[in-house]
Structure formats: structure tokens, C-alpha cells
Amino acid sequence: MFEAVAFYLFAFLTIAMFFIVVTTSQALYALTALAAGMIFISAFFFILGADFLGAVQIIVYTGAVMALYAFGMMFFDTTREVKEKQGNKYIIVGLSTLAAILVVVIFAAPMMSENIVALYPAIDGVGNTQAVGLVLFTKYLIPFELAAIMLLVAMVAGIVLAGKKMDLSITLMHEAEIEEEKNKKVLS
Amino acid sequence: MEIGLNHYLVLSTILFAIGLVGVMRRKNLLLLFFATEILLNAVNVAFAAISHYYGDLTGQMFAFFVIAIAASEVAVGLGLLIVWYKRNGSIDLDALTTMKG
């Protein structure tokens, strides 16, 4: 009973938040609604007994990804209203429904066959975090290391891409210097 | 009423559909990124639910890797976005059409 109440409450909240994200015309509303939706998503992980995944969801998504987006939004002009694509609404709704049904079929097909066996069954007597660690550092060690390398590459790429001309501060330069920099950029 | 696997799969599908609508109707690249985050989260819910109802930890492992990929995608994508904004002063998708076709 308690589980059902929690599920429906958080389902409603998550859907409402994500609906705001895709419909609002203010980028800041979208950012905050997305952060709230991420936290509500982690509630499902806690209900499902995946405690470590829920904690990672809060730390990585709401802590790191959202902070990164908030940092990135400082670069962009986000105060103005966001224009939207004026497409055929029926095509969009139809394609979305079709894709969603496709996802359900993909997920439901193995269940219909009813012969799924647990490859790495949950271990009795240990908590979720410990069980995750046991599987992650034995069966999934190579993907784990590859993910680490991928994150390193992404970090270097982010620094290289965003860090260009970071030593120049437009607020501390005179108008003439800024114009000079602009001309230099055009010429190069 | 008992909450089963189907409840979670239906919820995941609804969230995925919301994300798809966002991907298709957004013009601003930053908000398009938000929509892709919704897609990834919807799939994560399905993974965690399947992992719970089948007593198998593989679903949670995949969810972890999805989170890692999402984090690196944001880092690289935001870097590219900043470079593009510095160069063009706009992150609308319409500004990306530079080729005459």
C-alpha cells in the first residue's frame, strides 16, 4: 500500500516536472524543473531497492550535471524567451507514440519469452552497495575501466573546448582592445 | 494494489515519450540537451525496475554506465556549445544551417 502511494505520487511529480521541461519557454524554469525531476527519479530507485543507484543519481545528475548546465547557462543569453519549432503537431505526436510503443515492445519481448535467468543474481546477506561493488569489480571491471577512460577523455575535451581564450577577460579590457581581438579572430 | 514491473515500464514509456516530444519541438540546443537527459533517465528507470523484479544486478550496472555516458556527453556537448556560442552568438538550431541546400 505504502509502495503504491509512493509510486503514484512520484510518478505524477516526475511526469509533471519533465512536462514543464519540454513545454516552458524560460530556460531557467526548464533547468530547475529538470533538477527536481532528477531527484524524484532517484525516489524510484530507492523504492526499487537500488540504494546506491539512487545516491549516484542524486550526486551525479543533480550535483554534477545540473551544476554544469547552470554553469554553461551563464555563457548563454537565457533570459529571453525560447523560440520553438513550428512543425506539424500531428507528425510529432504520432512519431513519439510510435517510438514509445517500439520501446515497450523492445522491453516486453524478452519478458514474453519467459526464459530470462538472472546472470548475476542478487547476493543474500549483503546490502545493495556491497552487492553492486561485488558485481562491478568482478564481472564488469573492463567496462568500468573503459568508462573511467571515457570520463577522462571527456574532461580533457571539455577543458580544451571551453577553456580557449579564458585568459582574456572582456570586462577588464578597454573597448579598443576588444575590437582589436575581434579583428584578430576574423583574420585568423 | 501491488506495483508490478508493468507499472514501471509504463512510467518509463511515458517519460521517454515526453523526452521525444522535447527533442522534436525544441529549437534551442541547450533545451535539446535537457530533453536527451530525460530520455536517458526514462531508460534508467526501466533498467532499475527490471533489475529489481528479476533479482539480477545487470540492470543496475547498465544504469551506472548510462549515467557515466550522460556525464561525459554533457561535458563535451557543453564545451562545443560554448565554442559555438562564442563564434556565432546564438545556440538556436536555425543558426546551424550554414550550407545552402
Coordinates of C-alpha atoms in Angstrom, one line a residue:
Chain A
M1 CA 0.0 0.0 0.0
F2 CA 2.7 2.4 1.0
E3 CA 4.7 1.5 -2.0
A4 CA 1.8 2.1 -4.3
V5 CA 1.2 5.6 -2.8
A6 CA 4.8 6.5 -3.1
F7 CA 5.0 5.2 -6.7
Y8 CA 1.9 7.1 -7.9
L9 CA 3.0 10.3 -6.1
F10 CA 6.5 10.3 -7.5
A11 CA 5.2 9.2 -10.9
F12 CA 2.9 12.2 -11.0
L13 CA 5.6 14.5 -9.8
T14 CA 8.2 13.3 -12.3
I15 CA 5.9 13.5 -15.2
A16 CA 4.8 17.0 -14.3
M17 CA 8.4 18.2 -13.9
F18 CA 9.5 16.7 -17.2
F19 CA 6.4 18.1 -18.9
I20 CA 7.4 21.5 -17.7
V21 CA 11.0 20.9 -19.0
V22 CA 9.7 20.3 -22.5
T23 CA 7.0 22.9 -22.6
T24 CA 8.2 26.0 -20.8
S25 CA 9.7 28.9 -22.7
Q26 CA 12.0 30.0 -20.0
A27 CA 15.4 28.2 -19.9
L28 CA 15.8 28.8 -16.1
Y29 CA 12.4 27.1 -15.4
A30 CA 13.5 24.2 -17.5
L31 CA 16.7 23.8 -15.6
T32 CA 15.1 23.9 -12.2
A33 CA 12.3 21.6 -13.2
L34 CA 14.8 19.1 -14.7
A35 CA 16.8 19.1 -11.4
A36 CA 13.7 18.4 -9.4
G37 CA 12.7 15.7 -11.8
M38 CA 16.1 14.0 -11.4
I39 CA 15.6 13.9 -7.6
F40 CA 12.1 12.5 -8.0
I41 CA 13.6 9.8 -10.3
S42 CA 16.0 8.8 -7.6
A43 CA 13.0 8.1 -5.4
F44 CA 12.0 5.3 -7.7
F45 CA 15.5 3.8 -7.3
F46 CA 15.1 3.9 -3.6
I47 CA 11.7 2.2 -3.8
L48 CA 13.2 -0.5 -6.0
G49 CA 15.9 -1.2 -3.5
A50 CA 18.7 0.2 -5.7
D51 CA 20.0 2.5 -2.9
F52 CA 23.5 3.0 -4.4
L53 CA 22.0 3.9 -7.8
G54 CA 19.7 6.4 -6.2
A55 CA 22.6 8.1 -4.4
V56 CA 24.6 8.2 -7.6
Q57 CA 21.6 9.6 -9.4
I58 CA 21.4 12.5 -6.9
I59 CA 25.1 13.1 -6.7
V60 CA 25.9 12.8 -10.5
Y61 CA 22.8 14.3 -12.0
T62 CA 21.6 16.9 -9.6
G63 CA 25.0 17.6 -8.3
A64 CA 27.3 17.5 -11.3
V65 CA 25.3 17.6 -14.5
M66 CA 22.8 20.2 -13.3
A67 CA 25.7 22.3 -11.9
L68 CA 27.5 22.0 -15.2
Y69 CA 24.3 23.1 -17.1
A70 CA 23.9 26.0 -14.7
F71 CA 27.5 27.0 -15.3
G72 CA 27.0 26.7 -19.0
M73 CA 23.9 28.8 -19.0
M74 CA 25.9 31.7 -17.6
F75 CA 27.6 31.9 -21.0
F76 CA 24.4 32.0 -23.0
D77 CA 21.7 34.6 -23.2
T78 CA 19.0 32.7 -21.4
T79 CA 16.8 35.5 -20.2
R80 CA 14.9 35.9 -23.5
E81 CA 12.1 33.6 -24.5
V82 CA 13.0 30.5 -26.3
K83 CA 11.5 30.2 -29.8
E84 CA 10.1 26.9 -30.7
K85 CA 10.0 24.9 -33.9
Q86 CA 6.7 25.4 -35.8
G87 CA 6.2 21.9 -37.1
N88 CA 3.3 19.7 -37.8
K89 CA 2.0 18.7 -34.3
Y90 CA 0.3 15.6 -35.6
I91 CA 3.6 14.3 -37.0
I92 CA 5.4 14.9 -33.8
V93 CA 2.8 13.2 -31.6
G94 CA 2.5 10.3 -34.0
L95 CA 6.2 9.7 -34.2
S96 CA 6.6 10.0 -30.4
T97 CA 3.8 7.5 -29.8
L98 CA 5.3 5.1 -32.4
A99 CA 8.8 5.3 -30.8
A100 CA 7.3 4.8 -27.3
I101 CA 5.5 1.7 -28.4
L102 CA 8.7 0.5 -30.0
V103 CA 10.5 0.9 -26.7
V104 CA 7.8 -1.1 -24.9
V105 CA 8.0 -3.9 -27.4
I106 CA 11.8 -4.0 -27.1
F107 CA 11.5 -4.3 -23.3
A108 CA 8.5 -6.6 -23.3
A109 CA 9.8 -9.1 -25.9
P110 CA 12.2 -10.9 -23.6
M111 CA 9.6 -11.0 -20.9
M112 CA 7.1 -12.6 -23.1
S113 CA 9.5 -15.4 -23.9
E114 CA 9.6 -16.1 -20.1
N115 CA 13.0 -17.7 -20.1
I116 CA 15.2 -15.0 -18.6
V117 CA 17.5 -16.2 -16.0
A118 CA 19.4 -13.9 -13.7
L119 CA 23.0 -13.9 -14.8
Y120 CA 24.3 -12.2 -11.6
P121 CA 21.6 -12.8 -9.0
A122 CA 21.4 -10.6 -6.0
I123 CA 23.5 -11.9 -3.2
D124 CA 21.8 -12.6 0.1
G125 CA 23.1 -11.1 3.3
V126 CA 24.8 -8.1 1.9
G127 CA 23.5 -4.6 1.2
N128 CA 22.8 -3.2 -2.2
T129 CA 26.1 -1.1 -2.2
Q130 CA 28.1 -4.2 -1.4
A131 CA 26.4 -6.4 -4.0
V132 CA 26.9 -3.7 -6.6
G133 CA 30.6 -3.5 -5.7
L134 CA 31.0 -7.3 -5.9
V135 CA 29.5 -7.4 -9.4
L136 CA 31.1 -4.2 -10.7
F137 CA 34.6 -5.1 -9.7
T138 CA 34.5 -8.7 -10.9
K139 CA 32.2 -9.1 -13.9
Y140 CA 32.2 -5.5 -15.1
L141 CA 35.7 -4.5 -14.4
I142 CA 36.8 -3.8 -18.0
P143 CA 33.7 -1.7 -18.8
F144 CA 34.3 0.1 -15.6
E145 CA 37.8 1.0 -16.6
L146 CA 36.7 2.0 -20.1
A147 CA 34.1 4.3 -18.5
A148 CA 36.8 5.8 -16.4
I149 CA 39.0 6.5 -19.6
M150 CA 35.9 7.9 -21.3
L151 CA 35.3 10.3 -18.5
L152 CA 38.9 11.4 -18.6
V153 CA 38.7 12.0 -22.3
A154 CA 35.5 13.9 -21.9
M155 CA 37.1 16.0 -19.1
V156 CA 40.1 16.9 -21.3
A157 CA 37.8 17.7 -24.2
G158 CA 35.7 19.9 -22.1
I159 CA 38.7 21.8 -20.8
V160 CA 40.2 22.2 -24.3
L161 CA 36.9 23.3 -25.9
A162 CA 35.6 25.7 -23.2
G163 CA 39.0 26.9 -21.9
K164 CA 40.0 28.7 -25.1
K165 CA 40.8 32.4 -24.6
M166 CA 39.9 32.0 -20.9
D167 CA 42.9 34.2 -20.1
L168 CA 41.2 37.1 -21.8
S169 CA 38.7 38.9 -19.7
I170 CA 36.3 41.2 -21.7
T171 CA 35.2 43.0 -18.5
L172 CA 38.8 44.1 -17.8
M173 CA 39.7 45.2 -21.3
H174 CA 39.1 48.6 -23.0
E175 CA 36.8 48.9 -25.9
A176 CA 39.7 49.3 -28.4
E177 CA 41.4 46.1 -27.2
I178 CA 38.1 44.2 -27.6
E179 CA 37.8 45.5 -31.2
E180 CA 41.4 44.5 -31.8
E181 CA 40.8 41.0 -30.5
K182 CA 37.7 40.7 -32.7
N183 CA 39.6 41.7 -35.8
K184 CA 42.4 39.3 -35.0
K185 CA 39.8 36.5 -34.7
V186 CA 38.3 37.4 -38.0
L187 CA 41.7 37.5 -39.8
S188 CA 43.0 34.2 -38.3
Chain B
M1 CA -2.8 -2.6 -5.3
E2 CA 0.6 -4.2 -5.9
I3 CA 3.0 -2.3 -8.0
G4 CA 4.4 -4.6 -10.7
L5 CA 7.0 -4.4 -13.3
N6 CA 4.5 -3.2 -15.9
H7 CA 3.8 -0.1 -13.8
Y8 CA 7.4 0.9 -14.0
L9 CA 7.6 0.1 -17.7
V10 CA 4.6 2.2 -18.5
L11 CA 6.0 5.1 -16.5
S12 CA 9.3 4.8 -18.3
T13 CA 7.5 4.8 -21.6
I14 CA 5.6 8.0 -20.7
L15 CA 8.8 9.7 -19.6
F16 CA 10.5 8.6 -22.8
A17 CA 7.6 9.9 -24.9
I18 CA 7.9 13.3 -23.1
G19 CA 11.6 13.4 -23.9
L20 CA 11.0 12.6 -27.5
V21 CA 8.4 15.4 -27.8
G22 CA 11.0 17.7 -26.3
V23 CA 13.7 16.6 -28.8
M24 CA 11.3 17.2 -31.7
R25 CA 9.9 20.5 -30.7
R26 CA 12.9 22.3 -29.2
K27 CA 14.9 24.7 -31.2
N28 CA 17.4 25.9 -28.5
L29 CA 20.3 23.5 -28.3
L30 CA 20.6 23.8 -24.5
L31 CA 17.0 22.7 -24.1
L32 CA 17.5 19.9 -26.6
F33 CA 20.2 18.6 -24.3
F34 CA 17.7 18.7 -21.4
A35 CA 15.4 16.6 -23.4
T36 CA 18.1 14.0 -24.0
E37 CA 18.7 13.8 -20.3
I38 CA 15.0 13.0 -19.9
L39 CA 15.4 10.1 -22.4
L40 CA 18.4 8.7 -20.5
N41 CA 16.6 8.9 -17.2
A42 CA 13.5 7.2 -18.5
V43 CA 15.6 4.3 -19.7
N44 CA 17.4 4.2 -16.3
V45 CA 14.1 3.7 -14.5
A46 CA 13.2 0.8 -16.7
F47 CA 16.7 -0.8 -16.1
A48 CA 16.4 -0.5 -12.3
A49 CA 12.8 -1.9 -12.3
I50 CA 13.8 -4.9 -14.4
S51 CA 16.8 -5.4 -12.2
H52 CA 14.6 -5.4 -9.1
Y53 CA 11.9 -7.7 -10.4
Y54 CA 14.2 -10.3 -11.9
G55 CA 16.7 -10.2 -8.9
D56 CA 19.5 -9.5 -11.3
L57 CA 22.1 -6.8 -10.8
T58 CA 22.9 -6.4 -14.5
G59 CA 20.2 -3.8 -15.0
Q60 CA 21.7 -1.6 -12.3
M61 CA 25.2 -2.0 -13.9
F62 CA 23.8 -0.7 -17.2
A63 CA 22.1 2.2 -15.4
F64 CA 25.5 3.1 -13.9
F65 CA 27.2 3.1 -17.3
V66 CA 24.3 5.1 -18.8
I67 CA 24.9 7.7 -16.0
A68 CA 28.6 7.8 -16.8
I69 CA 28.0 8.3 -20.5
A70 CA 25.5 11.1 -19.8
A71 CA 28.0 12.9 -17.6
S72 CA 30.7 12.8 -20.3
E73 CA 28.2 13.7 -23.0
V74 CA 27.3 16.8 -21.0
A75 CA 31.0 17.8 -20.6
V76 CA 31.8 17.5 -24.3
G77 CA 28.5 18.9 -25.5
L78 CA 28.6 21.9 -23.3
G79 CA 32.2 22.6 -24.4
L80 CA 31.1 22.5 -28.0
L81 CA 28.1 24.7 -27.3
I82 CA 30.3 27.3 -25.6
V83 CA 32.6 27.4 -28.6
W84 CA 29.7 27.7 -31.0
Y85 CA 28.1 30.5 -28.9
K86 CA 31.4 32.4 -28.8
R87 CA 31.6 32.2 -32.6
N88 CA 28.0 32.9 -33.6
G89 CA 26.3 34.5 -30.6
S90 CA 23.4 32.1 -30.8
I91 CA 22.6 28.5 -30.0
D92 CA 19.5 28.1 -32.0
L93 CA 19.3 25.2 -34.4
D94 CA 18.4 27.6 -37.2
A95 CA 21.8 29.3 -36.9
L96 CA 23.5 26.0 -37.5
T97 CA 22.3 25.8 -41.1
T98 CA 25.2 27.4 -42.9
M99 CA 25.1 25.3 -46.1
K100 CA 22.8 26.4 -48.9
G101 CA 20.8 23.4 -49.8

